[in-house]
mmCIF file of C-alpha atoms in Angstrom:
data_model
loop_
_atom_site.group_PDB
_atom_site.id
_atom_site.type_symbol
_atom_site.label_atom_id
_atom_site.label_comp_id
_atom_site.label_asym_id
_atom_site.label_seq_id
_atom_site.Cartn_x
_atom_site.Cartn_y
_atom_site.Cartn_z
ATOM 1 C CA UNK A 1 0.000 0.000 0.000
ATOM 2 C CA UNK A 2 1.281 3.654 -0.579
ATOM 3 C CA UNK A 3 1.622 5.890 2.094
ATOM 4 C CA UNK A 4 0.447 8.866 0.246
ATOM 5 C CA UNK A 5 1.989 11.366 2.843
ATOM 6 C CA UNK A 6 5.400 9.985 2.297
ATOM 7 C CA UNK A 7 4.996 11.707 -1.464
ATOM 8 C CA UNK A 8 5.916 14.899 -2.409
ATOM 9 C CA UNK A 9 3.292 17.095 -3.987
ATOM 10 C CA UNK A 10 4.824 16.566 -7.376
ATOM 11 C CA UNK A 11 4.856 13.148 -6.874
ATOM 12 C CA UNK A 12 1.065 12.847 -5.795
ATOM 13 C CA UNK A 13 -0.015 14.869 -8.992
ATOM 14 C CA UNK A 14 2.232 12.423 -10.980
ATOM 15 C CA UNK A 15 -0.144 9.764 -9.278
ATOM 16 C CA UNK A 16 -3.461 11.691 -10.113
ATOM 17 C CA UNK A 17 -2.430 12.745 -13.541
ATOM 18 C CA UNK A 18 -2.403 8.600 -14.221
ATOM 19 C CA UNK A 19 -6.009 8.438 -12.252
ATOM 20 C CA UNK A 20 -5.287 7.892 -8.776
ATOM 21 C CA UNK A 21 -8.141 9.708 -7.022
ATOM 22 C CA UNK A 22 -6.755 9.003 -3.914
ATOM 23 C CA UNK A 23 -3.763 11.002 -4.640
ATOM 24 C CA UNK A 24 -6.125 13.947 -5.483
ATOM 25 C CA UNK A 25 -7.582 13.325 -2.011
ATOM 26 C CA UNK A 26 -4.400 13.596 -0.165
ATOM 27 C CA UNK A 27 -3.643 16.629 -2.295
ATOM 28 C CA UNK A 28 -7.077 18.255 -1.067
ATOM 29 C CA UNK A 29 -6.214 17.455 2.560
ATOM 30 C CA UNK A 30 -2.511 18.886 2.010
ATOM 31 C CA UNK A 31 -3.587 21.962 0.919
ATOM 32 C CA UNK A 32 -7.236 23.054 1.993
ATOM 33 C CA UNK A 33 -6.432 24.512 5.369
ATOM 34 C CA UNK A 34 -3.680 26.776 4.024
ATOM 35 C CA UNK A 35 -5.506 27.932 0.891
ATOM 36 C CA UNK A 36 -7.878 29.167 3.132
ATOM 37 C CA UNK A 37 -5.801 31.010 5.300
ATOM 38 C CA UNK A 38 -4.362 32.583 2.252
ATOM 39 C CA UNK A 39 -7.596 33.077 0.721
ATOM 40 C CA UNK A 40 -8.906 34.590 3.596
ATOM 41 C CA UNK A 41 -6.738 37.614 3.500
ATOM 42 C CA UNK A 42 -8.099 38.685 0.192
ATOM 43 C CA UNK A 43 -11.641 37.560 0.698
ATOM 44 C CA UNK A 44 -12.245 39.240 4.456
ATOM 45 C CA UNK A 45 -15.091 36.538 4.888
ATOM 46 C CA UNK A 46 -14.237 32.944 5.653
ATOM 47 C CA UNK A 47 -17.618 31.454 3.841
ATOM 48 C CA UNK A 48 -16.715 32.949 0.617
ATOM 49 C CA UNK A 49 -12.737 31.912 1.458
ATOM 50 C CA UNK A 50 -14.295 28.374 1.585
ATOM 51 C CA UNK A 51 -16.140 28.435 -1.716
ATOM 52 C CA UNK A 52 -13.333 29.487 -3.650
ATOM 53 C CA UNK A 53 -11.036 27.505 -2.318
ATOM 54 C CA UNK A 54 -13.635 24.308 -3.442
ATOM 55 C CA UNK A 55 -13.853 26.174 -6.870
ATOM 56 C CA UNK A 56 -9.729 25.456 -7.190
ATOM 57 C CA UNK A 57 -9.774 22.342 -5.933
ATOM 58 C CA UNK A 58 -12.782 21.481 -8.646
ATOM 59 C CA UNK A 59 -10.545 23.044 -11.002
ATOM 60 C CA UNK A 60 -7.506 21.231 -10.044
ATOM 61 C CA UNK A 61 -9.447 18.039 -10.860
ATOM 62 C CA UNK A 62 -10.971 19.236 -14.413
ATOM 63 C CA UNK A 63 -7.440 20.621 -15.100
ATOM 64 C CA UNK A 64 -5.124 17.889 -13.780
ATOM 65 C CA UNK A 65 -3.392 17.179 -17.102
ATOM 66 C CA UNK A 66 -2.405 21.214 -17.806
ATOM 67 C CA UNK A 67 -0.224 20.753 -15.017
ATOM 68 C CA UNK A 68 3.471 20.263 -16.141
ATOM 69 C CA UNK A 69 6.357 19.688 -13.420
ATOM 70 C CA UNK A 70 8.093 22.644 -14.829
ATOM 71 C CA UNK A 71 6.604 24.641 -11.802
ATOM 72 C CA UNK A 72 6.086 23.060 -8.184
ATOM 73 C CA UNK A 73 2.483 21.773 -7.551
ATOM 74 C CA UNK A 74 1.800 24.243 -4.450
ATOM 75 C CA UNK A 75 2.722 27.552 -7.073
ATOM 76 C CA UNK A 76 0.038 26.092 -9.581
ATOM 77 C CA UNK A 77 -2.649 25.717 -7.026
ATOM 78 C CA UNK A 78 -1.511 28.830 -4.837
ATOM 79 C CA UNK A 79 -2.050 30.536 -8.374
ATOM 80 C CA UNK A 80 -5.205 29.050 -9.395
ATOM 81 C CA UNK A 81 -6.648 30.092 -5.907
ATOM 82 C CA UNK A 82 -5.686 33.642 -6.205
ATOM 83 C CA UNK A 83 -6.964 33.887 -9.657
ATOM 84 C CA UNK A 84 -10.361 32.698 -8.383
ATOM 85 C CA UNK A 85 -10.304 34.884 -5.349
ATOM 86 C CA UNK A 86 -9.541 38.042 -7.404
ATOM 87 C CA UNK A 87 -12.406 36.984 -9.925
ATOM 88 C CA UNK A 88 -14.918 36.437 -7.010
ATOM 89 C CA UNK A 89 -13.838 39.740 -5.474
ATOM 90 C CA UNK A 90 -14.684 41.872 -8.575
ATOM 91 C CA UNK A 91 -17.924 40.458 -9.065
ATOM 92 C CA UNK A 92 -18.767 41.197 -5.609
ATOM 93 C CA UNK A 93 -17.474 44.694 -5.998
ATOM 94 C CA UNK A 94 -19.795 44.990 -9.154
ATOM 95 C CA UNK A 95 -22.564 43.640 -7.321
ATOM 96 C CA UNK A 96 -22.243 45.846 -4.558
ATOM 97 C CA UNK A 97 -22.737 49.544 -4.730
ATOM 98 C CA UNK A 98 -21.234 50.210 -1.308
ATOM 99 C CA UNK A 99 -16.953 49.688 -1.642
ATOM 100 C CA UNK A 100 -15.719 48.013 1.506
ATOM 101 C CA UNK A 101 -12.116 48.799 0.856
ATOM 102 C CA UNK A 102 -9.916 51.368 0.861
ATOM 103 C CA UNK A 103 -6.909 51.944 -1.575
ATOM 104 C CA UNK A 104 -4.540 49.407 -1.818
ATOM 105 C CA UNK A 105 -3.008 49.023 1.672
ATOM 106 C CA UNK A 106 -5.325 51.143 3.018
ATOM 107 C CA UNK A 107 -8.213 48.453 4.460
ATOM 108 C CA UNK A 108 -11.123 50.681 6.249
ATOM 109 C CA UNK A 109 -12.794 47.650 7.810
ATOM 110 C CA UNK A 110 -11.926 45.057 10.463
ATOM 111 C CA UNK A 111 -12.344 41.164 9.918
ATOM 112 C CA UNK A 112 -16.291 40.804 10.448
ATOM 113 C CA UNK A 113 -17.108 39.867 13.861
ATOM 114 C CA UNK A 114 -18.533 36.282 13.013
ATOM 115 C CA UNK A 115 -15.316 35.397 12.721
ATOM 116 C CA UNK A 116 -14.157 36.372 16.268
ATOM 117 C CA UNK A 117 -17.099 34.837 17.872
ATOM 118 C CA UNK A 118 -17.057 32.169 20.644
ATOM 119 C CA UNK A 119 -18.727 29.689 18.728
ATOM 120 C CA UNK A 120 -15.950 29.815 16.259
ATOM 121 C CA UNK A 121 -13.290 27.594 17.910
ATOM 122 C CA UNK A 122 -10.709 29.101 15.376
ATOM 123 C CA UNK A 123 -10.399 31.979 16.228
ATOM 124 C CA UNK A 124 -11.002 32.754 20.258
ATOM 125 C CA UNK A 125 -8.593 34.680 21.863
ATOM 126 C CA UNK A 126 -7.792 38.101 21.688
ATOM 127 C CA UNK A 127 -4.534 38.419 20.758
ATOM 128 C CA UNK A 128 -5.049 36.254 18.002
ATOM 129 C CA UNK A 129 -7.065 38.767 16.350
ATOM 130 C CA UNK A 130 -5.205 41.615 17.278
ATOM 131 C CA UNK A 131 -2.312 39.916 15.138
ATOM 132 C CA UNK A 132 -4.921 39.373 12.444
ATOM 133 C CA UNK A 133 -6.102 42.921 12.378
ATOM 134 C CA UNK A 134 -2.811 44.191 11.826
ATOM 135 C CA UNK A 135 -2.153 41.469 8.705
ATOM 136 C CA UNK A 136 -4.715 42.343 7.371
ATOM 137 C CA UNK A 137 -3.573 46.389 7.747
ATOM 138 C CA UNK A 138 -0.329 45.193 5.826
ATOM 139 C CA UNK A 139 -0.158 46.636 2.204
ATOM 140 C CA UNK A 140 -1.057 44.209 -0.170
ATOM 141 C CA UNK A 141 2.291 42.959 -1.042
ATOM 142 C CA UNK A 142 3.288 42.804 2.147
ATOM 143 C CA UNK A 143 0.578 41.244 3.595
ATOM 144 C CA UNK A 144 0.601 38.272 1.109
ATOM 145 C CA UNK A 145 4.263 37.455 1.458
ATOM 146 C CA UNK A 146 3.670 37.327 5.236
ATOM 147 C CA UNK A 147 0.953 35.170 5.027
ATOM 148 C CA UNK A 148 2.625 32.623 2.077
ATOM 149 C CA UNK A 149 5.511 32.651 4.491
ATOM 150 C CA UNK A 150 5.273 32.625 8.301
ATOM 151 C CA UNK A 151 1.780 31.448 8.474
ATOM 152 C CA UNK A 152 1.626 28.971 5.119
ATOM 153 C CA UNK A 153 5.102 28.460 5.864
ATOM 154 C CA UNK A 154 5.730 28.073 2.067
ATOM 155 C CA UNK A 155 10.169 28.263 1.079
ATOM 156 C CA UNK A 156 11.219 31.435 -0.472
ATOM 157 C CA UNK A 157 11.435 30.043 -3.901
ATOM 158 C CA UNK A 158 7.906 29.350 -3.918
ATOM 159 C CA UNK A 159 6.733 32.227 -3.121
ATOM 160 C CA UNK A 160 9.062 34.281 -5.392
ATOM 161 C CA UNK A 161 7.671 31.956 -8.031
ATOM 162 C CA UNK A 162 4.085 32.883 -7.277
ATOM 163 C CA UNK A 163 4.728 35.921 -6.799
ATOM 164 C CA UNK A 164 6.558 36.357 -9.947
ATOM 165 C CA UNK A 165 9.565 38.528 -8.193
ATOM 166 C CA UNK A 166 12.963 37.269 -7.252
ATOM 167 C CA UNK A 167 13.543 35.979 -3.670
ATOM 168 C CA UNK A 168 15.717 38.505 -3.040
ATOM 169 C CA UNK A 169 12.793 40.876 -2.879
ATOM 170 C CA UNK A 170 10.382 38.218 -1.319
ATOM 171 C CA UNK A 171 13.199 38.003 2.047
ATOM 172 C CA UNK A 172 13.387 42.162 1.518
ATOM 173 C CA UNK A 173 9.313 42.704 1.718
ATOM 174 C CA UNK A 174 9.486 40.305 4.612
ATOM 175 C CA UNK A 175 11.866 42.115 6.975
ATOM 176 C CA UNK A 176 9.708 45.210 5.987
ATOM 177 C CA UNK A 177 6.327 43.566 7.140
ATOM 178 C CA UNK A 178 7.588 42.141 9.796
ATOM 179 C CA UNK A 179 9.028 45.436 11.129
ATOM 180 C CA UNK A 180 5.726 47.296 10.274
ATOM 181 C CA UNK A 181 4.010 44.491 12.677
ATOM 182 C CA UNK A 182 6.687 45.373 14.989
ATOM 183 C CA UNK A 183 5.826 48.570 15.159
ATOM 184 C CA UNK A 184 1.655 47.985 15.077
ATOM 185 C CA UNK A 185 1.934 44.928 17.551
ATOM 186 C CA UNK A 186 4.634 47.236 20.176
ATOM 187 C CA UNK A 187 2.178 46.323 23.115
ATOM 188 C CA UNK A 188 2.537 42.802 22.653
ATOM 189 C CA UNK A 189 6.371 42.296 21.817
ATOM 190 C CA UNK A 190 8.497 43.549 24.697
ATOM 191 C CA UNK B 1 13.307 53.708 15.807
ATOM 192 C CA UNK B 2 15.854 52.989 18.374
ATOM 193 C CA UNK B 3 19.011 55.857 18.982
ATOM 194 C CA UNK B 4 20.956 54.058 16.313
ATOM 195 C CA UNK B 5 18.768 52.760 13.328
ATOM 196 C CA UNK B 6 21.417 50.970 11.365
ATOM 197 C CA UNK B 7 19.511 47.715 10.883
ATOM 198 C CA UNK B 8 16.439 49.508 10.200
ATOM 199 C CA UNK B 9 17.456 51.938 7.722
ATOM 200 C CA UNK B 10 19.322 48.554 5.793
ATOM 201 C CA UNK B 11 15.573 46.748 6.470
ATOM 202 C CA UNK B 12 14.043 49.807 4.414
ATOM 203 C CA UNK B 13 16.064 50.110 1.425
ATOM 204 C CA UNK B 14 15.059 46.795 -0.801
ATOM 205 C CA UNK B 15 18.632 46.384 -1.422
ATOM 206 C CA UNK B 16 19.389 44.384 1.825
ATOM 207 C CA UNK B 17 17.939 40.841 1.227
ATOM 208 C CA UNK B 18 18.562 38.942 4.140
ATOM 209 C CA UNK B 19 15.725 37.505 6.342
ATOM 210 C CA UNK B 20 17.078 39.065 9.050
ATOM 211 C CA UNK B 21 14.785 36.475 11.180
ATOM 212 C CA UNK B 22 15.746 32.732 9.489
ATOM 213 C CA UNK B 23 19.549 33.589 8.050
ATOM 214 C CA UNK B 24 22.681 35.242 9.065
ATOM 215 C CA UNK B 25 24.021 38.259 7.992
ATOM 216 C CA UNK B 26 27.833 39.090 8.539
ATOM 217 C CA UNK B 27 27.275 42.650 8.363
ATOM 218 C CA UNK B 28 24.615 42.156 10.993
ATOM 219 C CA UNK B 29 26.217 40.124 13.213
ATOM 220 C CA UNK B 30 28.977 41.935 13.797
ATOM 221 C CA UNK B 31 26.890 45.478 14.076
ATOM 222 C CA UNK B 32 24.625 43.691 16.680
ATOM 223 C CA UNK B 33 27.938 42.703 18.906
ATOM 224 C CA UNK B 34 28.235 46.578 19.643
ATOM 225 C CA UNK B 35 24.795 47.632 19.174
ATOM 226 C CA UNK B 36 22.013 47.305 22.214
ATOM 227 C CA UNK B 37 19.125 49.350 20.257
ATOM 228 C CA UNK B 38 19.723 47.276 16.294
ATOM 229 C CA UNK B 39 20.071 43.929 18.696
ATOM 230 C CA UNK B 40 16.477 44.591 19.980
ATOM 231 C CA UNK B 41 15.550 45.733 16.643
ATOM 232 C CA UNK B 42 16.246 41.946 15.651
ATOM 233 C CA UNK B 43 15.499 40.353 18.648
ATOM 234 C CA UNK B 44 11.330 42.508 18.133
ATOM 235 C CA UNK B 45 11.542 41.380 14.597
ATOM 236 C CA UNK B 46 12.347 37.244 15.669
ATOM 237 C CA UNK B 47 9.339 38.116 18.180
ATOM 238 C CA UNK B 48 6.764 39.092 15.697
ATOM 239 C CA UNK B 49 7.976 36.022 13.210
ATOM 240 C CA UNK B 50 7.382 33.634 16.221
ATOM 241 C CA UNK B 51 3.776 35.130 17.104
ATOM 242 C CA UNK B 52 3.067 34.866 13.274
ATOM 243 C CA UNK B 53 3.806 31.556 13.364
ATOM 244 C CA UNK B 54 2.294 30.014 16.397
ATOM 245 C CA UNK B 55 -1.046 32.280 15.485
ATOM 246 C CA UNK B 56 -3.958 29.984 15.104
ATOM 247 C CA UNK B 57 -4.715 28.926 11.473
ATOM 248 C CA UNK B 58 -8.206 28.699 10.120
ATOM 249 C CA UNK B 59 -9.631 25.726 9.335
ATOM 250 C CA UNK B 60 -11.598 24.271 6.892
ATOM 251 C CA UNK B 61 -15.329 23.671 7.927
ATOM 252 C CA UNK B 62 -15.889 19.728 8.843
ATOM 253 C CA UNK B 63 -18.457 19.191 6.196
ATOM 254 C CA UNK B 64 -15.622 21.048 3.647
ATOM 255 C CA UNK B 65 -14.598 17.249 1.803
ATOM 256 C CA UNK B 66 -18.229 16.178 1.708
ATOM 257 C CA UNK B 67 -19.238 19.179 -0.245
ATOM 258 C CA UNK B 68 -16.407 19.493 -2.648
ATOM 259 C CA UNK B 69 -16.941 15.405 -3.522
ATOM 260 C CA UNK B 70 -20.660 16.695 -3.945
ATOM 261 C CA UNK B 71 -19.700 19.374 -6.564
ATOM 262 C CA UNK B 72 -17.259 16.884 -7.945
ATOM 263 C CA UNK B 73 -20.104 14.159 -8.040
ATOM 264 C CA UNK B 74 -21.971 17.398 -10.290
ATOM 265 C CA UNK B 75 -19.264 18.024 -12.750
ATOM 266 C CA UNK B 76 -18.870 14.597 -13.435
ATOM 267 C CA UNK B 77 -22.460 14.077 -14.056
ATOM 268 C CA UNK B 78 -23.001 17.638 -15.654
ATOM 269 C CA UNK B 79 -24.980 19.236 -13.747
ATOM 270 C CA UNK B 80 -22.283 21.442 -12.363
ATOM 271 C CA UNK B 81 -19.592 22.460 -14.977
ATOM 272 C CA UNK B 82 -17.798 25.041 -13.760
ATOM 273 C CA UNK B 83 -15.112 24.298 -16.973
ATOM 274 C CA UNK B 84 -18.333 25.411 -19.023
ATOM 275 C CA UNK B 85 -19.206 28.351 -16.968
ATOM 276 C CA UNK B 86 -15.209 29.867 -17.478
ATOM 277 C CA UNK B 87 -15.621 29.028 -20.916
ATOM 278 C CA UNK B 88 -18.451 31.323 -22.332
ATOM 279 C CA UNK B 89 -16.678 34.056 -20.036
ATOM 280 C CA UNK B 90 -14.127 33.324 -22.092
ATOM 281 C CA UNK B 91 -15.618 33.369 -25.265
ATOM 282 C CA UNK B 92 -17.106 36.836 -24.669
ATOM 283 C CA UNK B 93 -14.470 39.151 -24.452
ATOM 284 C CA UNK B 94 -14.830 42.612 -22.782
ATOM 285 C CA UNK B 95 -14.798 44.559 -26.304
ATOM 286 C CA UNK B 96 -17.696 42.422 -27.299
ATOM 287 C CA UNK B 97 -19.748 42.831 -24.486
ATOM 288 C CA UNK B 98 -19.738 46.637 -24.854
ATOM 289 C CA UNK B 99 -19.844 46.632 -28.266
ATOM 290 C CA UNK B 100 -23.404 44.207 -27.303
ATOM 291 C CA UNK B 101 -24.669 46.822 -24.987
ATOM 292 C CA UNK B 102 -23.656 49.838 -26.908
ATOM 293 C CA UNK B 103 -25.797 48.557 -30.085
ATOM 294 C CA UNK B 104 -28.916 47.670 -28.152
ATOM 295 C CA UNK B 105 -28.703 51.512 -26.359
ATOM 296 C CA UNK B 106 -28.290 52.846 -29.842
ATOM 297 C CA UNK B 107 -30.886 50.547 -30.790
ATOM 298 C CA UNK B 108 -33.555 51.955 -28.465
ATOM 299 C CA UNK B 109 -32.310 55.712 -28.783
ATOM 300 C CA UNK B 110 -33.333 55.650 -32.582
ATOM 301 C CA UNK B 111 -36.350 53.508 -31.965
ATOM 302 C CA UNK B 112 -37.345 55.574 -29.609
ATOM 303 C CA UNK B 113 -36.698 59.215 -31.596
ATOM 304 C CA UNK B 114 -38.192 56.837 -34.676
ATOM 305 C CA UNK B 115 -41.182 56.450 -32.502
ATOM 306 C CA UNK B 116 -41.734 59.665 -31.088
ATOM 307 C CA UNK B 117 -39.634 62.085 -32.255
ATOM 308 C CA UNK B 118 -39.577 65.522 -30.240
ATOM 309 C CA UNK B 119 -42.832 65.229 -29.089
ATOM 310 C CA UNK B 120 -41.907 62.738 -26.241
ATOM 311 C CA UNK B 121 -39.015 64.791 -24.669
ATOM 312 C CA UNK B 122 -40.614 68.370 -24.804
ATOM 313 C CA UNK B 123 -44.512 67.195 -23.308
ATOM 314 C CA UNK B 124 -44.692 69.488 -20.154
ATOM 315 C CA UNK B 125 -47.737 67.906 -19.419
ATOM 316 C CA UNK B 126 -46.453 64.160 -19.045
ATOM 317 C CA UNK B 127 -43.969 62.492 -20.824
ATOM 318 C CA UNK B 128 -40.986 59.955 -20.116
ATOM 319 C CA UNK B 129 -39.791 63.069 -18.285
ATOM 320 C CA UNK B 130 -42.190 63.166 -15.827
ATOM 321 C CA UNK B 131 -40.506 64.544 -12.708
ATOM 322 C CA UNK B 132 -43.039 62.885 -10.771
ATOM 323 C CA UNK B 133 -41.347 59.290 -11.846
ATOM 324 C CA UNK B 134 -38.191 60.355 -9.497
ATOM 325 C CA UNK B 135 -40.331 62.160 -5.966
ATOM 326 C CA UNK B 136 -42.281 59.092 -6.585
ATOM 327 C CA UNK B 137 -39.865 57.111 -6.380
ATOM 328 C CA UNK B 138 -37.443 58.859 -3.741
ATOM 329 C CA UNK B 139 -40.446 60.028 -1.385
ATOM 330 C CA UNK B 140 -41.300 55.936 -1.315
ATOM 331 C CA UNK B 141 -37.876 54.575 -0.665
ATOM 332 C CA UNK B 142 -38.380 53.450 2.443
ATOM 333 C CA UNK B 143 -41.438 51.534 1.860
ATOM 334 C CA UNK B 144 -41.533 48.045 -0.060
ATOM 335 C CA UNK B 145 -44.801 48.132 -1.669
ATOM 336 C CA UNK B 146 -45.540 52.107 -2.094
ATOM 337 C CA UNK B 147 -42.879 52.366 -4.591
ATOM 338 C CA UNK B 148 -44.753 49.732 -7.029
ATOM 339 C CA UNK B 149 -48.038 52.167 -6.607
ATOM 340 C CA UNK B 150 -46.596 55.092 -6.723
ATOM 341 C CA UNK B 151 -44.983 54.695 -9.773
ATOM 342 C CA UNK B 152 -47.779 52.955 -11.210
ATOM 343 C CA UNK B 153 -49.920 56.390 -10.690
ATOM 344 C CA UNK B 154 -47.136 58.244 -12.208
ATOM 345 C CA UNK B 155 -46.872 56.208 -15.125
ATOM 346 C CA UNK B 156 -51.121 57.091 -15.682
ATOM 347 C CA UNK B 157 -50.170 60.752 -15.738
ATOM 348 C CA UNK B 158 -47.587 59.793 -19.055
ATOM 349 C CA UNK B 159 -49.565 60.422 -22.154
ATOM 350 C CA UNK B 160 -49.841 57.914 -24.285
ATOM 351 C CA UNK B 161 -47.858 58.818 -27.568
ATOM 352 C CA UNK B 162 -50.664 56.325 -29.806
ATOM 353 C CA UNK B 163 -53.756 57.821 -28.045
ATOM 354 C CA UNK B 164 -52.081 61.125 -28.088
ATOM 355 C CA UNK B 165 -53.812 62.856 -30.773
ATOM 356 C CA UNK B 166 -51.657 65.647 -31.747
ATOM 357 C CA UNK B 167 -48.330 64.005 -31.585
ATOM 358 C CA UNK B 168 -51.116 61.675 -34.069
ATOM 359 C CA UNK B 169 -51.234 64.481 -36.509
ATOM 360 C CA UNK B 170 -47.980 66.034 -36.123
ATOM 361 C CA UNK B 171 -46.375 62.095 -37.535
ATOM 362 C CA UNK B 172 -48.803 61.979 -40.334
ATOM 363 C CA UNK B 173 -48.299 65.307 -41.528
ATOM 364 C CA UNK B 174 -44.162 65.203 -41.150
ATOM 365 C CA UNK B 175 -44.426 68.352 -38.698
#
């Protein structure tokens, strides 16, 4: 029998791309928990987080033989995801007639409240969501290469590769973020 | 900023690309030997990686696998293809669409000045003009069924350009 989590991600996709569902499976369970957390961040609402990150998984299935080992499994599904989440978000902002953001960087709102609540066992203490707040203050840029990298804990290359800038920069915007949380989180560091 | 801002001033200019928390830096190192405020710079930035990492990570909701083998269950059997649904996006593109919408508006403009000509845009006395369409409207907002009435009654107060006798004459004579 194979043990599925022994396999790289490349290695399961191999599997799938041949028909093994149950590599797609262990695929899904590798990678759902951190899409969303990923997702999140763009769509401020962890409901429509969810959906899209079903919509790439659905799409990972129908599109299994487009993927080519050229680029690493989790940059082709990190990239899919964000594709979906930035579609999603700009037919929501055409639906709505009200804009819920700012400029870039410049996030007016908090995370909604149902996300904070006690019957959410993710998220329950306070300084949890402090440190979310201020993410999700982050400019753009900034804010995603945190997120791909201390919290999705994905290597440098990856992310430059997703990101489509060299990992010099990707280590650069890090130090930055992190020392803009510094500053934002001063309370809770010393 | 601390008294001496060496490590934050290289942290600021994109140049330095060292993650000052994960790798060693030579130049760092040996600043941070003889440097109390760019040592707690480092030491506050290490802090801030560790909180980001032990923060709490959402998770997926527990019926999350049952509903995506649902939706997979649907594009199998067709009743869910969201390959479909990308594709006519696809096979629109943007120029189209307006080019769509702009005909049809251009489409009603003339069929409308084809229609009724002048005599629709300059009756005082009720036309498509009506300013009693919009305080209709806007005095109702608030309520979920006056609207419908209200703009029902203004719509009686439009004359109707077929029953309207002179607009009648002024077609068939070319006035």
């Amino acid at each position: 029998m194979i043990e599925f989590k022994r396999l790289t991600d490349e290695e399961l996709m191999f599997r799938f791309q041949k028909g093994d569902e149950n590599a797609y499976n262990e695929i899904v369970e590798r990678f759902k928990n951190k899409l969303l957390n990923y997702i999140f961040y763009f769509m401020k609402d962890k409901e429509s987080a969810e959906d899209v990150v079903q919509d790439t998984f659905i799409r990972v299935y129908l599109n299994k033989d487009k993927y080519k080992e050229i680029a690493k499994v989790s940059t082709w599904i990190y990239t899919i995801a964000k594709n979906l989440a930035k579609t999603a978000l700009t037919r929501a902002s055409k639906m709505n007639s009200f804009s819920i953001t700012g400029k870039d960087g410049e996030n007016d709102y908090e995370i909604k409240d149902k996300h904070s609540s006690t019957d959410d066992p993710v998220i329950k203490n306070e300084l949890n969501d402090i440190i979310m707040s201020r993410i999700n203050n982050l400019e753009e840029k900034f804010r995603e290469i945190v997120i791909l990298r201390d919290i999705d804990e994905m290597s440098y290359e990856e992310i430059a590769a997703l990101l489509k800038i060299p990992t010099g920069t990707v280590k650069s915007r890090l130090n930055r973020a992190r020392l803009n949380l510094r500053d934002s989180l001063a309370d809770h560091i010393k | 900023m601390g008294k001496c801002g060496k490590i934050e001033n290289m942290i600021l200019d994109e140049s330095f690309q060292t993650d000052l928390a994960d790798e060693k830096d030579a130049i760092i190192t040996e600043h941070v030997n003889v440097c109390e405020d760019c040592k707690n710079t480092v030491k506050e930035i290490k802090k801030v990686r560790s909180l980001l990492k032990n923060i709490k990570r959402l998770q997926v909701s527990p019926d999350f696998t049952d509903t995506l083998r649902s939706k997979l269950e649907s594009v199998r059997s067709g009743e869910y293809d969201i390959g479909r649904e990308n594709a006519d996006k696809k096979t629109v593109p943007l120029f189209t669409r307006i080019a769509y919408y702009g005909a049809g508006i251009a489409a009603v403009v003339v069929g409308m000045l084809f229609l009724g000509g002048e005599e629709i845009f300059n009756d005082n006395n009720g036309s498509l003009t009506d300013p009693s369409l919009n305080s209709a409207v806007f005095a109702n907002a608030d309520s979920d069924e006056a609207p419908v009435k209200s703009i029902t009654d203004s719509l009686k107060n439009i004359k109707d350009p077929v029953k309207d006798e002179n607009l009648i004459k002024s077609v068939s004579t070319g006035e």
